[in-house]
Structure formats: C-alpha cells, structure tokens
GROMACS .gro file of C-alpha atoms in nm:
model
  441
    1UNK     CA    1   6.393   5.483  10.167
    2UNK     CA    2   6.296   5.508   9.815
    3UNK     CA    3   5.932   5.657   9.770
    4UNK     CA    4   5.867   5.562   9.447
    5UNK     CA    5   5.589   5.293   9.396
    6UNK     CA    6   5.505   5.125   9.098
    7UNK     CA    7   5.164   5.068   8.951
    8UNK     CA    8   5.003   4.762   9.143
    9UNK     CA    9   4.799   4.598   8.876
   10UNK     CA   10   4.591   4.382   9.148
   11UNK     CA   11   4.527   4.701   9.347
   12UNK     CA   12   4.403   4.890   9.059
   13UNK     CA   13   4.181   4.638   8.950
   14UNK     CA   14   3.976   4.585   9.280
   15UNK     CA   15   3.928   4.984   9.316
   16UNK     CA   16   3.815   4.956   8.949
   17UNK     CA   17   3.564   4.609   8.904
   18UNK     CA   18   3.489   4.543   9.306
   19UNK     CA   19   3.162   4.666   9.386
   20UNK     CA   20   3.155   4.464   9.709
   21UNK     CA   21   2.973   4.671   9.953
   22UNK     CA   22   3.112   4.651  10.294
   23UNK     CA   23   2.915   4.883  10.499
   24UNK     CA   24   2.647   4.729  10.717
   25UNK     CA   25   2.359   4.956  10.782
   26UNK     CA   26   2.250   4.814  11.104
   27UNK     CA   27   2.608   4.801  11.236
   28UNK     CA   28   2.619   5.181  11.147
   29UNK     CA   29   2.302   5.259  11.266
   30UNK     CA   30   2.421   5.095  11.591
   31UNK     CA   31   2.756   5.243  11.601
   32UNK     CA   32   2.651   5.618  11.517
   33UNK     CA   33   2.419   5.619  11.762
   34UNK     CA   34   2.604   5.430  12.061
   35UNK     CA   35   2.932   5.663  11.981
   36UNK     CA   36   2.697   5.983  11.983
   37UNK     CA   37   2.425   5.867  12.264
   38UNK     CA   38   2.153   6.051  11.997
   39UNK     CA   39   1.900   5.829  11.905
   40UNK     CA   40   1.731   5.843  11.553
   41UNK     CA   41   2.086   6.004  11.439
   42UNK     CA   42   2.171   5.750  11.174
   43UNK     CA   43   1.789   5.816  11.020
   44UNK     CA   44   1.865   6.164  11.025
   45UNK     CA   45   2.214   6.140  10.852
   46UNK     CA   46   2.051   5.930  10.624
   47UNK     CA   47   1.805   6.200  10.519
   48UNK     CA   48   2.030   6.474  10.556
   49UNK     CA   49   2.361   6.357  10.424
   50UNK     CA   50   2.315   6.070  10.196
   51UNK     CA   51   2.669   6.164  10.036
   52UNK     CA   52   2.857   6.150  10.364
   53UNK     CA   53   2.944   5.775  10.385
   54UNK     CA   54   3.078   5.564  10.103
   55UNK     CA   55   2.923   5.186  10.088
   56UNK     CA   56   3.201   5.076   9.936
   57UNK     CA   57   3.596   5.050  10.044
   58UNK     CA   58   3.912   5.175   9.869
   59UNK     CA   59   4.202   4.929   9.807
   60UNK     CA   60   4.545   5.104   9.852
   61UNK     CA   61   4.895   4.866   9.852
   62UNK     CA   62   5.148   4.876  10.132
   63UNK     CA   63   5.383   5.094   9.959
   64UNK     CA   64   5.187   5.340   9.906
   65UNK     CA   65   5.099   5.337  10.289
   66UNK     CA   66   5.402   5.318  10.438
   67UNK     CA   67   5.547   5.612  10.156
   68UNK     CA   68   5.279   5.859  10.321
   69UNK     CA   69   5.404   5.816  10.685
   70UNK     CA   70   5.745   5.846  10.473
   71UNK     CA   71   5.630   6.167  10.348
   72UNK     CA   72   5.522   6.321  10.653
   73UNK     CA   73   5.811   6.251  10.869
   74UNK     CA   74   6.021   6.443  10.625
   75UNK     CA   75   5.742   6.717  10.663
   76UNK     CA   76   5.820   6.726  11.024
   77UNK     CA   77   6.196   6.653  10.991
   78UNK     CA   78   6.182   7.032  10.808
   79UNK     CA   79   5.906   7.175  11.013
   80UNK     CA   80   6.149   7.198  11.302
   81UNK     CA   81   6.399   7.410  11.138
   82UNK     CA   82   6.498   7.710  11.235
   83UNK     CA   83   6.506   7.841  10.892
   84UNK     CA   84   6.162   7.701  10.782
   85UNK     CA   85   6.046   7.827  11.075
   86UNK     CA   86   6.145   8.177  10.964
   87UNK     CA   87   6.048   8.162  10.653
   88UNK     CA   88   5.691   8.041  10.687
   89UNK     CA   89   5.609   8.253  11.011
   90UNK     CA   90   5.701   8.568  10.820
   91UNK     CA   91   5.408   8.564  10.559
   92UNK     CA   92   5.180   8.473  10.878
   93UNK     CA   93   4.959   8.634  11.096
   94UNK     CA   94   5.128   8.806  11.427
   95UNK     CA   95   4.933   8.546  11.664
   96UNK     CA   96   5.128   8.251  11.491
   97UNK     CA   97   5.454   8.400  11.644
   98UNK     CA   98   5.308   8.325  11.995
   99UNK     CA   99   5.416   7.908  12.056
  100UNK     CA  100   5.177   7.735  12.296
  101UNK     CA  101   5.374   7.440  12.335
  102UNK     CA  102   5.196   7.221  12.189
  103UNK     CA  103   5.152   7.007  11.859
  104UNK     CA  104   4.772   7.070  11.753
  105UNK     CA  105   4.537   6.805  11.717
  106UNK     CA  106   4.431   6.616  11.406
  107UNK     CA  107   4.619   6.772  11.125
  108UNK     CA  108   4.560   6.587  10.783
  109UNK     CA  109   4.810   6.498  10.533
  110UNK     CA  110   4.554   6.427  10.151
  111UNK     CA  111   4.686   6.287   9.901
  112UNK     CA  112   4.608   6.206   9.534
  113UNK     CA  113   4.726   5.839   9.399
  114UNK     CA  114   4.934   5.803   9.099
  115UNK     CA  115   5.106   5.514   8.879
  116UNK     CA  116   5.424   5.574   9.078
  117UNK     CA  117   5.307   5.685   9.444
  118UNK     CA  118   5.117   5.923   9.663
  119UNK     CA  119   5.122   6.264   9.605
  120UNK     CA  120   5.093   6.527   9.825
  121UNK     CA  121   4.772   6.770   9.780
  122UNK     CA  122   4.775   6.971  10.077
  123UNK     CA  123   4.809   6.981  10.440
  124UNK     CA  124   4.484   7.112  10.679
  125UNK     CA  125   4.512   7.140  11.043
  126UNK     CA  126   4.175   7.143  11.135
  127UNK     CA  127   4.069   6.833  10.957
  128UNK     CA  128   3.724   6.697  10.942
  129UNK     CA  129   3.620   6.264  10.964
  130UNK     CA  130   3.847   6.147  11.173
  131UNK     CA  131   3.584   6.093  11.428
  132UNK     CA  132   3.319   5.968  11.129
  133UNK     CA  133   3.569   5.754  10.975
  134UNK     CA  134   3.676   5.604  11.346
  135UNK     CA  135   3.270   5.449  11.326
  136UNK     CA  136   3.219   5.396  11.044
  137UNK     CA  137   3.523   5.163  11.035
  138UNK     CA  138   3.320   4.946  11.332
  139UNK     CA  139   3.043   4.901  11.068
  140UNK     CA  140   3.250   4.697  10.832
  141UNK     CA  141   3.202   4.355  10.782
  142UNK     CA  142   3.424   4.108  10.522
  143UNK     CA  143   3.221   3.985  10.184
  144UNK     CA  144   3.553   3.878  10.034
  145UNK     CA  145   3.878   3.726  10.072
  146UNK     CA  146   4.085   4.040  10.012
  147UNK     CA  147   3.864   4.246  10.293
  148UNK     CA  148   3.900   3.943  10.527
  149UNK     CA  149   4.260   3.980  10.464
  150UNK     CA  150   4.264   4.337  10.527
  151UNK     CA  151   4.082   4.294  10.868
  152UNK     CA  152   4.303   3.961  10.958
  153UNK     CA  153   4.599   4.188  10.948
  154UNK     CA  154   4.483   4.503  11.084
  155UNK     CA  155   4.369   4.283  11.390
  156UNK     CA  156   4.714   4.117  11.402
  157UNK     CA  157   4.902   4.448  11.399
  158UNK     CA  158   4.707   4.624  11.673
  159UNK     CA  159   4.502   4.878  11.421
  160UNK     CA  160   4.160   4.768  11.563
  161UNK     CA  161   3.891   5.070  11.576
  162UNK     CA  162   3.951   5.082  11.976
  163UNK     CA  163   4.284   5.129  11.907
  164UNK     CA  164   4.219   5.450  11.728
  165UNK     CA  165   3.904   5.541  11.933
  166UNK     CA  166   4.130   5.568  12.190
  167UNK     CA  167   4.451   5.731  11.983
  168UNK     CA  168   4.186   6.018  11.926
  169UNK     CA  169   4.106   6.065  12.304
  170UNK     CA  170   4.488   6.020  12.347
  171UNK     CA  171   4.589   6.329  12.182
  172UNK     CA  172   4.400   6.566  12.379
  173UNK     CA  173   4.502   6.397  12.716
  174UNK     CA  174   4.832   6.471  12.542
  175UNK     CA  175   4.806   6.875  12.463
  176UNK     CA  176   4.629   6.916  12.792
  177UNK     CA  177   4.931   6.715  12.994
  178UNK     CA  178   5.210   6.922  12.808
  179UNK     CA  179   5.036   7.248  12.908
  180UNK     CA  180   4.886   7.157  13.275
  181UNK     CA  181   5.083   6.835  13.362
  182UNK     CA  182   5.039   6.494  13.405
  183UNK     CA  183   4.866   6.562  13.714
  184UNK     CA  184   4.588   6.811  13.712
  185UNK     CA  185   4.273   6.635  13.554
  186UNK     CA  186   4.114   6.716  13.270
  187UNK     CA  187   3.768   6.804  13.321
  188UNK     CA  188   3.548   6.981  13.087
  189UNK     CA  189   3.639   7.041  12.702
  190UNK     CA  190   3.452   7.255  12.488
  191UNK     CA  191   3.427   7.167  12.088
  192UNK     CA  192   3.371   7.541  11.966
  193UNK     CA  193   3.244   7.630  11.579
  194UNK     CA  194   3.071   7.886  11.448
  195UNK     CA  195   2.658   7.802  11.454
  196UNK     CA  196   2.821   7.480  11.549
  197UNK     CA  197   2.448   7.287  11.473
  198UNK     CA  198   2.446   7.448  11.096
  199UNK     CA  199   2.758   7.258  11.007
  200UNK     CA  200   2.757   6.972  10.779
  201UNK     CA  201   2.994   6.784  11.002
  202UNK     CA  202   2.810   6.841  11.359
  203UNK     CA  203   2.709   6.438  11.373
  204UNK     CA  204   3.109   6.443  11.386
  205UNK     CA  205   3.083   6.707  11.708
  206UNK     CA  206   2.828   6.479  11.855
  207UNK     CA  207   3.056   6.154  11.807
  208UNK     CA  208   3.373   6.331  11.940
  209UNK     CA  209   3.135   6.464  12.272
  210UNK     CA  210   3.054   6.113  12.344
  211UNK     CA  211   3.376   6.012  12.358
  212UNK     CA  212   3.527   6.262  12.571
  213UNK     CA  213   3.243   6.171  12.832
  214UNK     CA  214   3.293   5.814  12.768
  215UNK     CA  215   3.648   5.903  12.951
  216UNK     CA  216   3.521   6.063  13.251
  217UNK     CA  217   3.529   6.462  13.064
  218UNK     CA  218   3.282   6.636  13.034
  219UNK     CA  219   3.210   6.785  12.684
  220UNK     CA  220   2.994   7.071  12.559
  221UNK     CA  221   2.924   7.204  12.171
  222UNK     CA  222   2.912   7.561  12.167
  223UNK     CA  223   2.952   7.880  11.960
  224UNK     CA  224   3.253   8.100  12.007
  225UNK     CA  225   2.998   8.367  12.149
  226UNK     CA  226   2.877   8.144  12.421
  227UNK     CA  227   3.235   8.150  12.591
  228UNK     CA  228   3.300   8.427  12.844
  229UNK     CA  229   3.630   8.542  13.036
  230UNK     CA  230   3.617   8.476  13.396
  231UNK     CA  231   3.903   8.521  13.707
  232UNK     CA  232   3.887   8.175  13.673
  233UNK     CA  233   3.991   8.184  13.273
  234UNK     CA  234   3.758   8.089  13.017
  235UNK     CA  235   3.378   7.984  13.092
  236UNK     CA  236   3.068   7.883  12.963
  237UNK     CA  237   2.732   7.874  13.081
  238UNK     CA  238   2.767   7.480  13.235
  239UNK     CA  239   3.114   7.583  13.397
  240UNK     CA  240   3.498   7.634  13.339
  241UNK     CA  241   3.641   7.552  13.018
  242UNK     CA  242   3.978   7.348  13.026
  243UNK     CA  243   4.021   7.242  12.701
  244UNK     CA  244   3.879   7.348  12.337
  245UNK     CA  245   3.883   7.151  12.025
  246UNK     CA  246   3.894   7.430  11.793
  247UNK     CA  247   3.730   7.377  11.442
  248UNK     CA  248   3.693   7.704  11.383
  249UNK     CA  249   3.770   7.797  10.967
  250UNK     CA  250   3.905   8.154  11.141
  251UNK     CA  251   4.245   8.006  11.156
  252UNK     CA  252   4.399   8.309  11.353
  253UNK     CA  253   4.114   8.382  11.499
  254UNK     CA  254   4.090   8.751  11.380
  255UNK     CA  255   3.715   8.793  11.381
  256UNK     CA  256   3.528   8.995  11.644
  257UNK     CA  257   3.338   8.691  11.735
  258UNK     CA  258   3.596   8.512  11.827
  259UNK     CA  259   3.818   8.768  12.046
  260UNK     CA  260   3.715   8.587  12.378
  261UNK     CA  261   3.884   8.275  12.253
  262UNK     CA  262   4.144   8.434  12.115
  263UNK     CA  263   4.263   8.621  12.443
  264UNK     CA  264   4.195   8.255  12.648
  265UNK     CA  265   4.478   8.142  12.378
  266UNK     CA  266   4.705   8.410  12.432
  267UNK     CA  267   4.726   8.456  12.845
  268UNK     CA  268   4.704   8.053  12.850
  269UNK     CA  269   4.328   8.078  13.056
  270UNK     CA  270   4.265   7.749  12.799
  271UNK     CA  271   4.447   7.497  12.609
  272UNK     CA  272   4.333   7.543  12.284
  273UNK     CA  273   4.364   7.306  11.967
  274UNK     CA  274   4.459   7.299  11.710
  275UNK     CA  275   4.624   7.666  11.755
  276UNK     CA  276   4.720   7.886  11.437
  277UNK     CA  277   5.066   7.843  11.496
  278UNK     CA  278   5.032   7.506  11.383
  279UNK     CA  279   4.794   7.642  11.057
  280UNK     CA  280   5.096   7.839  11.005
  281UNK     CA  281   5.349   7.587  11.013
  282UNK     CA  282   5.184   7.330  10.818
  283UNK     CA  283   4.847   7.436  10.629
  284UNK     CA  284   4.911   7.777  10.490
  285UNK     CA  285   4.941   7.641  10.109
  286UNK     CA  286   5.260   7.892  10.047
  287UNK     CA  287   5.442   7.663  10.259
  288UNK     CA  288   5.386   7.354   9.985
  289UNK     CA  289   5.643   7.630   9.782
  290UNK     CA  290   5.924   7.554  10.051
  291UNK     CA  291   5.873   7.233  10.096
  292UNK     CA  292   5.884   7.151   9.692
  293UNK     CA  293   6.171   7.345   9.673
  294UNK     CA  294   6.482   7.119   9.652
  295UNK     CA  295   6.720   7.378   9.605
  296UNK     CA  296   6.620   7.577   9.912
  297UNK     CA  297   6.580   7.276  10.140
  298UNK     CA  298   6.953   7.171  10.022
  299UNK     CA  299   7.096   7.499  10.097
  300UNK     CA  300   6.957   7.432  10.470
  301UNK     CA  301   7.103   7.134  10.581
  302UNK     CA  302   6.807   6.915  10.507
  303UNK     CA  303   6.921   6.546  10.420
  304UNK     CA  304   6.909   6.443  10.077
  305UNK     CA  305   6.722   6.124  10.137
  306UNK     CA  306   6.469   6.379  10.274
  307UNK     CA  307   6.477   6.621  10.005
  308UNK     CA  308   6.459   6.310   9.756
  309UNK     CA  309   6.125   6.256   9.932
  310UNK     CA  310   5.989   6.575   9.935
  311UNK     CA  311   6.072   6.660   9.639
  312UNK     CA  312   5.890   6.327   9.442
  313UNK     CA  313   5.589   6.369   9.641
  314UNK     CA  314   5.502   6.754   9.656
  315UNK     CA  315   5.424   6.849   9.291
  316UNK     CA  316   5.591   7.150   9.239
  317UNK     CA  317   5.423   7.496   9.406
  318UNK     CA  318   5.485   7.825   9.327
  319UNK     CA  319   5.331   8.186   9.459
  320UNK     CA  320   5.145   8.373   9.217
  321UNK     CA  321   5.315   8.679   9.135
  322UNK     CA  322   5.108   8.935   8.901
  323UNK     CA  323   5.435   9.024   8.746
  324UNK     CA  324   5.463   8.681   8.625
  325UNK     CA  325   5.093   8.652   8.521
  326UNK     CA  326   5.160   8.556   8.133
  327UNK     CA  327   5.353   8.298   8.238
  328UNK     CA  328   5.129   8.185   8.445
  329UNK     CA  329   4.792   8.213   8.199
  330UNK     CA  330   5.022   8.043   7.906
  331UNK     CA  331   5.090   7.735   8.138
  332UNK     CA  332   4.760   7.748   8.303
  333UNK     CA  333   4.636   7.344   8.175
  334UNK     CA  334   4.903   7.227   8.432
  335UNK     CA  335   4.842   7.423   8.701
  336UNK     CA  336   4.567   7.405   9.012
  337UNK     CA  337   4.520   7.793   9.174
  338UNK     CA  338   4.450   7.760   9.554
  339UNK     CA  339   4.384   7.995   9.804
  340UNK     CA  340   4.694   8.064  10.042
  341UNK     CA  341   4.449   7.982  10.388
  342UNK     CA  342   4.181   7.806  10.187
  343UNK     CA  343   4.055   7.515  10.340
  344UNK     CA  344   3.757   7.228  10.186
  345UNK     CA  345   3.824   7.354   9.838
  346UNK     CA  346   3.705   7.683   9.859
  347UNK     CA  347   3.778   7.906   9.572
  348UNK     CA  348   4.018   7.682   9.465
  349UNK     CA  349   4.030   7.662   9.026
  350UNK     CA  350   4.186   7.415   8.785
  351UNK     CA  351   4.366   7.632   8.550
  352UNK     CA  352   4.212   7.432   8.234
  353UNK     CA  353   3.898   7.586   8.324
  354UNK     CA  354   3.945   7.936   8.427
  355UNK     CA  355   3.769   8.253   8.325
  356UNK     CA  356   3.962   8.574   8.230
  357UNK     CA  357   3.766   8.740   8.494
  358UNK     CA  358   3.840   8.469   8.751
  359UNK     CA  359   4.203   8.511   8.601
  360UNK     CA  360   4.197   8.869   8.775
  361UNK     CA  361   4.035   8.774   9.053
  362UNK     CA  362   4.330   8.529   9.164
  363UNK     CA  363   4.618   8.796   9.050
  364UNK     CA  364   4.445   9.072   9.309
  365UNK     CA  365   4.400   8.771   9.585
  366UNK     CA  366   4.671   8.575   9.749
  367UNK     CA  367   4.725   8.208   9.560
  368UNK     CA  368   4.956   7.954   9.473
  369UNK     CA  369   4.957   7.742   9.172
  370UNK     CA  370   5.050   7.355   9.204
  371UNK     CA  371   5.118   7.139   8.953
  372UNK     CA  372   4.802   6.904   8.830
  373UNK     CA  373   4.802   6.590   8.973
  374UNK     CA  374   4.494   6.431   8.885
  375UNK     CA  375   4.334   6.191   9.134
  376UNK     CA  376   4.303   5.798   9.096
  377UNK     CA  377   3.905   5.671   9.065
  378UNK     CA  378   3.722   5.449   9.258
  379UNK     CA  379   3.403   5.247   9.072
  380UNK     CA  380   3.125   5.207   9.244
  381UNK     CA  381   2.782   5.062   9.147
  382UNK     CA  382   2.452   5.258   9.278
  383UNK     CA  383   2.189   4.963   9.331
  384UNK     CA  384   2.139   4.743   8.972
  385UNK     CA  385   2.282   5.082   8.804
  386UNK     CA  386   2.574   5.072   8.541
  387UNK     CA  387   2.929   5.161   8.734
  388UNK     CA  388   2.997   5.473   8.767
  389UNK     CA  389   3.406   5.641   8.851
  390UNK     CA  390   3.428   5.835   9.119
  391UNK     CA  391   3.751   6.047   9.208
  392UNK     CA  392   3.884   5.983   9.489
  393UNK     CA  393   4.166   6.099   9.763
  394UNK     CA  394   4.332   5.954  10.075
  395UNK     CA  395   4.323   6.118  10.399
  396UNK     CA  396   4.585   6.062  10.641
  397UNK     CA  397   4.498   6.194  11.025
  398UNK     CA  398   4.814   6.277  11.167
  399UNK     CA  399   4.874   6.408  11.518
  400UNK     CA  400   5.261   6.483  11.590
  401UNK     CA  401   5.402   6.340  11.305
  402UNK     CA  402   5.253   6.026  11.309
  403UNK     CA  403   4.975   5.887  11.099
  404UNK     CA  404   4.698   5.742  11.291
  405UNK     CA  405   4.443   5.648  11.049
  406UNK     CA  406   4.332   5.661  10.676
  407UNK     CA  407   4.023   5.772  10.518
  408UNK     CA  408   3.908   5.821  10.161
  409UNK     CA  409   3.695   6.049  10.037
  410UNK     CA  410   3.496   5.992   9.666
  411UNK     CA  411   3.324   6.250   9.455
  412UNK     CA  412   3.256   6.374   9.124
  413UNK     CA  413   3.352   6.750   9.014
  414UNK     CA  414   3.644   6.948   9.111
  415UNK     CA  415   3.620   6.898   9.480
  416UNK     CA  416   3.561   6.653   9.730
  417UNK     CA  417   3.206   6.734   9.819
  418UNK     CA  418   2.991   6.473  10.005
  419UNK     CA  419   2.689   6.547   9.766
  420UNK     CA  420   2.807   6.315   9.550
  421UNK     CA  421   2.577   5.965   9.532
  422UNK     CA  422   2.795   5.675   9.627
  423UNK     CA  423   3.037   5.899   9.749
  424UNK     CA  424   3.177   6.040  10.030
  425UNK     CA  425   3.397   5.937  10.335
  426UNK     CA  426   3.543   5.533  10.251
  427UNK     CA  427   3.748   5.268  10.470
  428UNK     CA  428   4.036   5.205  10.362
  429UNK     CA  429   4.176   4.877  10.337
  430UNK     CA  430   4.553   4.837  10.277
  431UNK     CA  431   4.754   4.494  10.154
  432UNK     CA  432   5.107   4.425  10.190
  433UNK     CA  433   5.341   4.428   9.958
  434UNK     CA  434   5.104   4.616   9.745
  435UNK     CA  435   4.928   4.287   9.632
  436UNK     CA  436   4.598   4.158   9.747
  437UNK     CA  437   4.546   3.781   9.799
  438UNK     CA  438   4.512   3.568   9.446
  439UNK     CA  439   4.138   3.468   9.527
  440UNK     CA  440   4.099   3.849   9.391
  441UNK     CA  441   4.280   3.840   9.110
   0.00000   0.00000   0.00000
C-alpha cells in the first residue's frame, strides 16, 4: 500500500475558510455531565479550562486516515520482533524486562499533516482525551453539507460514539480477561495519578469512572499513596483493587510513592495498565531511531512494503551523542530535541530557537533530535474576531494495534497546550477519497 498522499485542495480549504462551529453547548453540557454523573461540571470546565475543547472541527481526507492505521500496523508488525525487542529493552529500565501479558491500554499514535501524508510525531502510552474526545463527539451537531456527510457515513460504517464508548470499556474487559480469564468478573478498578484532583485532565478521570460503573464496575480515583498491600493483593480504603488504569507520568514506576503499585505489578496482586513494558516498547522516543532506520529494519527481515512505510512517515531520528555535538548545533534549524521519556512536550526545544546554555543542557541529558516537520493549521474565528491559524495535530487512540478513534488538538506556540483560545481538543471529521462533497467547494 502506497502511503503517500497528495495535497487535497478541498480538504485544505475547509480547515482553512470554514469557521462553522459544530459544538453545541447544551449538548455538551448534557453529555459531560450525564457521562461523569457531576453536576455543574460543564460550568466548571468552562471556568477552569476554556482551552480544553475546540468549537470548531478539523477536516482530514480518507487517505490520510486510512495511511495512519497503515502506519501503525507496520509499528506493530516490528514491535514483535525479536530483534526490536532487544534492542529497545536494552536502553530501558529493568521493570520493562518483566512481560505482563498484556497490550496496555490507550496508547496514542500523533501525527503532524503534510502536503504528501501524515507524519509520525511520537508515540505515548499513557495518552490523555480519549475519554473527552469520546463526549465531546456526542455534542456535535451538522451546520453543513460536508459535516452531514461526515456523520451520514460514520453512522453507515458503525463509528457511532456508542461504538467507541463501548471500544473504551472493551479494552479493559480485555487486559483483565487475558490476565484473570474470561470468567472471573471484574469488579472494582482503580484510576490512580498522582494528586489525581490537581490534574488538568481529572474531568477525563471523572468521565472514564462513570463509565466503568455504567458497566456494573465499580470505579474509584485515587492517589498512588492511598493503595495498600493486603493477603488479598492490592487494596484501598473502599475494598480490593482488581484493575488500575495507570496514568501515572512515572512510567517505570521508580518513585518511592509509587512502590506499592509497583510490587502489585510485579507479583501480579493487580492488572495494571498501561504497564512500562509497553512505554518501553513503543513511547521511549529512542525507539523513533529504530523505527526510521531503513537500513537496520532491512537487515532484520522486516518487509519492504513495511520499511517503505516506516520509513516515509517517521522523519528521520537520531540519539544525541555529545561527540557529535557540532554536527548537531550546525544543523540545528532542522532538527526538534526531545526528551528520551518525555511526555506532553516537556522540555522538548525546536533547534531554531535554542540557547547555548540550553545547548548544554540537552548534551548532559538524554535526547533525540527528529527532523522538523512542521504541523498543518486549522483557522478558526473567536466570536466577530478576524481568523486566526492555529497549529494543529491528529491524535490517533490505539489499543493493540488498532486505531479506535481520532482527535485533534489546536494551539499556538511550540506545544499543544490547551491554553490556547479556540483551541484545544477537536472532532475530527474524515471524507472519502480525500474530497469533501461539491456543496463545499
């Protein structure tokens, strides 16, 4: 399958000159606060995190679509290699070497549009919106022909939002059969963060909750500290603990805080995910230098046509070395320096801009440089303002190799961060072929 995608005129003019806005307030109002059972919660939000939800969608053609699943099957095609397997787990931590069996949970695949395709950005494994995105989705409603396209087809291919309400529950029935069985029940999860109530995505915590008890579990939000070991395996205070969503940042959970959890990973008292194992397979960024690495993926095996796509959608990744940092600092206006276990764009530097003191502060830390690959843009209009172009990325949530949903996210600045006004998480509406329907053209 080729996964090179030409520029779709149509496409690029809706994301550029529609300023439709899609998002009904009362139908998210409605939906945050069925979903989450907390009353007053889309006021709040509103308040409290006016850059968390975009108004308007982003328009992204077929091809582009289908050459992200594209992309991440050959991610997993490689991930189950011996060899990669090697390579990867011997730059991570010793609790990655321990397999629990299971896939993880919610990994995300982002990606940054360009004139000929998607390109890969990174991979995270704890990814945030999936359960934001899943509602605000329900709060849609069509003010033009190319949106009631977009929701004629996703109805008439099965992608309706209680499809993937109930893909999300699915995949935790899933880790918790593979590690229990089919037939012991799952009764009580536990969604575990640090100061759980101080994070920026708790309403997400509180929407995930409700639907776990929506399906007969019960479903607590606690600190790491609140979790004790018991003969029985891991508790808390309002019983046993079966199952935890992790969203901890601590991605080997090496931190004193966290050593309760980490043993109830280890002796198998809980079913924990996602797990670092799977951080370690597929979101430590000095694994983007394998998988961009044609030569090395030829000399194992892989199959061209997969190599082909890896290579043309992974911008090339290297490790920084200190002993090549001239190199480096001459090419530096093409490169973007990222942490090796950064995560939300943490400490992460586009060469153009860098400091000589930031410089040295990457060379005596552990990065990779990636080749630039600027993101696409998204206008938007702010009330009677003049437009505004916002960047924007696409988020695919991926559990197991396949893609179950899409998300945008729009911002200004470096990194996505949902301060931005008429930014934040976006639908995503998708047209075959690439083309939307002529009434928008």
């Amino acid at each position: 399958m080729s996964t090179t995608v030409t520029s779709a005129g149509p496409i690029e003019w809706l994301n550029k000159e529609c300023f439709c806005i899609t998002v009904d307030p009362e139908m998210l109002r409605r939906e945050l606060e069925a979903h989450s059972s907390t009353r007053g919660l889309y006021d709040s939000l509103d308040a409290t995190h006016p850059g968390l939800f975009a108004k308007t969608p982003v328009f992204v053609g077929r091809a582009n679509v289908v050459a992200m699943q594209a992309l991440v099957t050959a991610v997993e095609s490689v991930v189950q290699l011996s060899a990669y397997r090697q390579t990867v787990l011997g730059w991570a931590p010793e609790i990655a070497r321990f397999d629990p069996g299971i896939a993880g949970v919610l990994s995300s695949f982002d990606f940054h549009l360009t004139p000929d395709g998607p390109r890969l950005i990174e991979i995270n494994t704890n990814a945030g919106g999936a359960f934001l995105t899943a509602v605000l989705s329900r709060a849609q409603h069509a003010c033009c022909a190319p949106v009631l396209e977009a929701f004629d087809r996703a109805a008439a291919s099965g992608a309706s939002t209680e499809t993937l309400t109930t893909r999300l529950f699915e995949m935790f029935r899933v880790e918790w059969a593979r590690r229990r069985g089919h037939d012991v029940p799952l009764r009580r999860v536990a969604i575990v963060d640090d100061a759980p109530q101080q994070q920026y995505l708790y309403p997400e915590f509180l929407l995930a909750a409700q639907l776990f008890r929506s399906r007969g579990v019960e479903a607590i939000i606690c600190d790491p500290t609140e979790l004790a070991a018991a003969a029985d395996g891991l508790r808390h205070e309002s019983g046993h603990i079966d199952l935890v969503y992790n969203r901890l940042t601590d991605f080997a959970l090496a931190e004193p805080q966290h050593a309760v959890l980490r043993e109830a990973y280890l002796s198998g008292q809980a079913v924990v995910t996602p797990h670092p194992r799977a951080h370690a397979l597929y979101a430590d960024k000095r694994n983007l230098t394998v998988l961009s690495d044609a030569a090395r993926l030829h000399e194992w095996g892989v199959e061209p046509a997969t190599v082909a796509t890896l290579h043309s959608m992974i911008p090339c990744t290297e490790l920084v070395d200190p002993s090549r940092a001239e190199d480096l600092w001459t090419r530096r206006d093409e490169l973007f320096f990222k942490p090796v276990a950064g995560f939300g764009g943490k400490a992460t530097y586009r060469g153009a801009k860098l400091t000589r003191r930031v410089w040295n502060e990457i060379l005596n830390g552990e990065y990779v440089a990636q080749a630039l690959v600027p993101p696409s843009e998204r206008s938007v209009r702010i009330e009677k303002q003049p437009a505004v172009s916002l960047k924007l990325d696409l988020r695919c949530y991926v559990y197991d190799g396949q893609v179950l949903s899409h998300a945008a996210r729009l911002y200004q600045g470096q990194v996505t961060n949902f301060r931005t006004p008429g930014g934040g998480f976006a639908s995503v509406f998708s047209f075959l072929h690439g083309n939307p329907p002529a009434a928008a053209r």
